[in-house]
Amino acid sequence: MRGNRRKRHDHIRERSSSLLTGLLTDGAGNRFTPSFTFKKRRRYRYYVSQLSVKNPGTKPEGPIRFPAREIESRVTERLLSFLKSDAEVFDRLGGAAEGPATTGQLVDSAKKLALQWPSLRSDDLKDLLASFVRRVIIQENKIDILLSRADLRQVLQEGDKFVPTPLDRPLKSINPDDLICLAIEAKLKRSGGEFHLVIPP
């Protein structure tokens, strides 16, 4: 019983610490779920394809398992570079009918959020991502981060009052014109039973 309680506790803690829970999929739309393992008393987090979990006897053609910290770091770096870029925020979030003052406020708010980001607790950061990130899609040669333009604008306008979106919200319910796609150039490289992301210099 003590072992079962510890296992449940580790599973709950693992889900709460995995920033991309409910957001990570492959190119075919198959989701990845958080998992972990212990090696020499060290805990390693992963994202595992639900196809391999539901069908343990089969070998999916696509990626099966990613180191969690690796993919989370790449996604976080790209989001921060977006928020810090005046040009990207202006082009992607500014409205055609808006005045420069309104767009300038969005640019300033994006920079403030980027500065605040490192100090956020893991649960708050997870809620922040869930409030405007719709999907993180692992492709063969890139990673696509899909953002809701309207929800990100709302986060920037309201500051730290972001409300997380349900993680099981279907992508098709969102207006495609509302989506912003941030791409990360990366290739998949198999190493044993898991895949790694090879990022060009």
Short mmCIF file of C-alpha atoms in Angstrom, two decimals:
data_model
loop_
_atom_site.label_atom_id
_atom_site.label_comp_id
_atom_site.label_asym_id
_atom_site.label_seq_id
_atom_site.Cartn_x
_atom_site.Cartn_y
_atom_site.Cartn_z
CA MET A 1 0.00 0.00 0.00
CA ARG A 2 2.83 2.36 0.84
CA GLY A 3 4.40 1.65 -2.55
CA ASN A 4 1.10 2.31 -4.34
CA ARG A 5 0.68 5.64 -2.54
CA ARG A 6 4.20 6.66 -3.49
CA LYS A 7 3.57 5.68 -7.10
CA ARG A 8 0.34 7.71 -7.25
CA HIS A 9 2.09 10.67 -5.65
CA ASP A 10 4.93 10.52 -8.19
CA HIS A 11 2.43 10.28 -11.05
CA ILE A 12 0.46 13.32 -9.85
CA ARG A 13 3.66 15.32 -9.30
CA GLU A 14 4.94 14.30 -12.74
CA ARG A 15 1.76 15.50 -14.50
CA SER A 16 1.82 18.81 -12.60
CA SER A 17 5.47 19.42 -13.56
CA SER A 18 5.05 18.61 -17.27
CA LEU A 19 4.44 21.93 -19.03
CA LEU A 20 3.11 20.47 -22.28
CA THR A 21 0.52 18.08 -20.83
CA GLY A 22 -2.38 17.83 -23.27
CA LEU A 23 -0.66 20.01 -25.87
CA LEU A 24 1.96 17.77 -27.48
CA THR A 25 1.05 15.72 -30.58
CA ASP A 26 2.71 14.23 -33.62
CA GLY A 27 1.94 15.23 -37.19
CA ALA A 28 -0.99 12.79 -37.36
CA GLY A 29 -2.63 14.26 -34.26
CA ASN A 30 -1.66 11.47 -31.85
CA ARG A 31 -1.09 12.87 -28.39
CA PHE A 32 1.85 12.39 -26.05
CA THR A 33 1.32 11.85 -22.35
CA PRO A 34 3.75 12.56 -19.48
CA SER A 35 5.69 9.67 -18.02
CA PHE A 36 8.86 9.09 -16.01
CA THR A 37 11.37 6.46 -15.02
CA PHE A 38 14.14 6.04 -12.46
CA LYS A 39 17.74 5.24 -13.36
CA LYS A 40 20.25 4.91 -10.55
CA ARG A 41 17.88 6.76 -8.21
CA ARG A 42 17.55 9.67 -10.62
CA ARG A 43 14.15 10.57 -12.02
CA TYR A 44 13.82 11.21 -15.77
CA ARG A 45 10.70 12.71 -17.33
CA TYR A 46 9.41 11.82 -20.79
CA TYR A 47 6.51 12.39 -23.13
CA VAL A 48 5.27 9.06 -24.47
CA SER A 49 3.01 8.49 -27.48
CA GLN A 50 -0.47 7.38 -26.42
CA LEU A 51 -0.44 4.97 -29.36
CA SER A 52 2.39 2.99 -27.78
CA VAL A 53 0.65 3.09 -24.39
CA LYS A 54 -2.69 1.84 -25.75
CA ASN A 55 -1.08 -0.68 -28.12
CA PRO A 56 2.01 -2.00 -26.32
CA GLY A 57 2.50 -4.85 -28.78
CA THR A 58 2.84 -2.63 -31.84
CA LYS A 59 5.59 -0.30 -32.98
CA PRO A 60 4.28 3.06 -34.26
CA GLU A 61 6.11 4.44 -37.29
CA GLY A 62 6.47 7.87 -35.71
CA PRO A 63 8.26 8.95 -32.51
CA ILE A 64 7.46 6.99 -29.38
CA ARG A 65 9.19 8.86 -26.55
CA PHE A 66 10.89 12.23 -26.03
CA PRO A 67 12.90 13.53 -23.06
CA ALA A 68 10.53 16.06 -21.49
CA ARG A 69 13.09 18.68 -20.56
CA GLU A 70 14.49 18.68 -24.09
CA ILE A 71 11.20 19.49 -25.85
CA GLU A 72 10.05 21.87 -23.09
CA SER A 73 13.29 23.85 -23.36
CA ARG A 74 12.97 24.23 -27.14
CA VAL A 75 9.34 25.36 -26.89
CA THR A 76 10.08 27.78 -24.05
CA GLU A 77 13.04 29.31 -25.91
CA ARG A 78 10.93 29.90 -29.03
CA LEU A 79 8.06 31.46 -27.09
CA LEU A 80 10.41 33.77 -25.21
CA SER A 81 12.14 34.84 -28.43
CA PHE A 82 8.72 35.64 -29.88
CA LEU A 83 7.64 37.71 -26.87
CA LYS A 84 10.94 39.64 -26.88
CA SER A 85 10.74 40.47 -30.61
CA ASP A 86 9.07 43.80 -31.32
CA ALA A 87 8.72 42.93 -35.00
CA GLU A 88 7.11 39.52 -34.45
CA VAL A 89 4.65 40.75 -31.83
CA PHE A 90 3.76 43.75 -34.00
CA ASP A 91 3.25 41.64 -37.14
CA ARG A 92 1.46 38.67 -35.54
CA LEU A 93 -0.66 40.36 -32.87
CA GLY A 94 -1.30 43.88 -34.11
CA GLY A 95 -4.63 44.61 -35.77
CA ALA A 96 -4.87 46.40 -39.11
CA ALA A 97 -7.34 48.93 -37.71
CA GLU A 98 -5.45 49.55 -34.47
CA GLY A 99 -3.46 52.63 -33.74
CA PRO A 100 0.25 52.52 -32.89
CA ALA A 101 -0.49 53.18 -29.21
CA THR A 102 -2.54 49.97 -28.83
CA THR A 103 0.02 47.85 -30.66
CA GLY A 104 2.81 49.46 -28.66
CA GLN A 105 1.09 48.41 -25.44
CA LEU A 106 1.01 44.82 -26.66
CA VAL A 107 4.72 44.96 -27.46
CA ASP A 108 5.51 46.35 -24.00
CA SER A 109 3.30 43.76 -22.29
CA ALA A 110 4.98 40.96 -24.23
CA LYS A 111 8.40 42.09 -23.00
CA LYS A 112 7.12 42.28 -19.41
CA LEU A 113 5.75 38.77 -19.66
CA ALA A 114 9.09 37.52 -20.99
CA LEU A 115 10.85 39.09 -18.00
CA GLN A 116 8.32 37.61 -15.57
CA TRP A 117 8.49 34.14 -17.15
CA PRO A 118 11.60 32.76 -15.31
CA SER A 119 10.11 33.63 -11.90
CA LEU A 120 6.80 31.81 -12.46
CA ARG A 121 6.14 28.63 -10.51
CA SER A 122 5.76 25.49 -12.64
CA ASP A 123 1.99 25.32 -12.05
CA ASP A 124 1.55 28.99 -12.99
CA LEU A 125 3.68 28.54 -16.09
CA LYS A 126 1.66 25.50 -17.08
CA ASP A 127 -1.58 27.53 -16.71
CA LEU A 128 -0.05 30.34 -18.73
CA LEU A 129 0.83 28.03 -21.62
CA ALA A 130 -2.61 26.40 -21.51
CA SER A 131 -4.23 29.83 -21.76
CA PHE A 132 -2.94 30.59 -25.28
CA VAL A 133 -0.97 27.59 -26.66
CA ARG A 134 -3.25 25.26 -28.60
CA ARG A 135 -0.90 22.54 -29.81
CA VAL A 136 2.79 21.70 -30.04
CA ILE A 137 3.19 19.45 -33.08
CA ILE A 138 6.29 17.31 -33.57
CA GLN A 139 6.98 17.03 -37.30
CA GLU A 140 9.81 15.10 -38.94
CA ASN A 141 11.90 18.22 -39.60
CA LYS A 142 10.38 20.86 -37.36
CA ILE A 143 8.23 21.67 -34.35
CA ASP A 144 5.13 23.79 -34.85
CA ILE A 145 3.78 25.78 -31.90
CA LEU A 146 0.19 26.85 -32.52
CA LEU A 147 -1.00 29.88 -30.54
CA SER A 148 -4.39 31.51 -30.29
CA ARG A 149 -3.94 35.12 -31.35
CA ALA A 150 -7.05 36.30 -29.50
CA ASP A 151 -6.17 34.51 -26.26
CA LEU A 152 -2.57 35.72 -26.28
CA ARG A 153 -3.76 39.29 -26.82
CA GLN A 154 -6.07 38.85 -23.84
CA VAL A 155 -3.22 37.56 -21.67
CA LEU A 156 -1.07 40.56 -22.60
CA GLN A 157 -3.89 43.02 -22.02
CA GLU A 158 -4.92 41.59 -18.65
CA GLY A 159 -1.48 40.87 -17.24
CA ASP A 160 -1.30 37.98 -14.77
CA LYS A 161 -5.06 37.26 -14.80
CA PHE A 162 -4.74 34.47 -17.36
CA VAL A 163 -7.24 31.63 -17.22
CA PRO A 164 -6.10 28.20 -18.49
CA THR A 165 -8.04 26.66 -21.35
CA PRO A 166 -9.22 23.03 -20.92
CA LEU A 167 -6.43 20.82 -22.26
CA ASP A 168 -8.86 18.53 -24.07
CA ARG A 169 -10.27 21.37 -26.16
CA PRO A 170 -10.36 20.13 -29.78
CA LEU A 171 -8.25 22.08 -32.24
CA LYS A 172 -11.02 22.08 -34.87
CA SER A 173 -13.20 24.25 -32.61
CA ILE A 174 -10.79 27.14 -33.11
CA ASN A 175 -10.98 29.50 -36.05
CA PRO A 176 -7.91 28.76 -38.21
CA ASP A 177 -7.58 32.48 -38.91
CA ASP A 178 -6.97 32.97 -35.19
CA LEU A 179 -3.94 30.67 -35.09
CA ILE A 180 -0.32 31.82 -35.04
CA CYS A 181 2.30 29.21 -35.97
CA LEU A 182 5.80 29.50 -34.55
CA ALA A 183 8.18 27.03 -36.17
CA ILE A 184 11.35 25.51 -34.73
CA GLU A 185 13.74 23.85 -37.14
CA ALA A 186 14.59 20.45 -35.68
CA LYS A 187 15.16 16.92 -36.93
CA LEU A 188 14.23 13.71 -35.18
CA LYS A 189 17.05 11.35 -34.27
CA ARG A 190 16.39 7.92 -32.81
CA SER A 191 18.57 6.81 -29.92
CA GLY A 192 17.60 3.42 -28.54
CA GLY A 193 13.96 3.45 -27.55
CA GLU A 194 13.55 7.22 -27.64
CA PHE A 195 13.85 10.16 -30.02
CA HIS A 196 15.91 13.32 -29.62
CA LEU A 197 15.63 16.70 -31.30
CA VAL A 198 18.64 17.80 -33.33
CA ILE A 199 18.65 21.60 -33.48
CA PRO A 200 20.85 23.25 -36.14
CA PRO A 201 23.34 25.87 -34.87
#
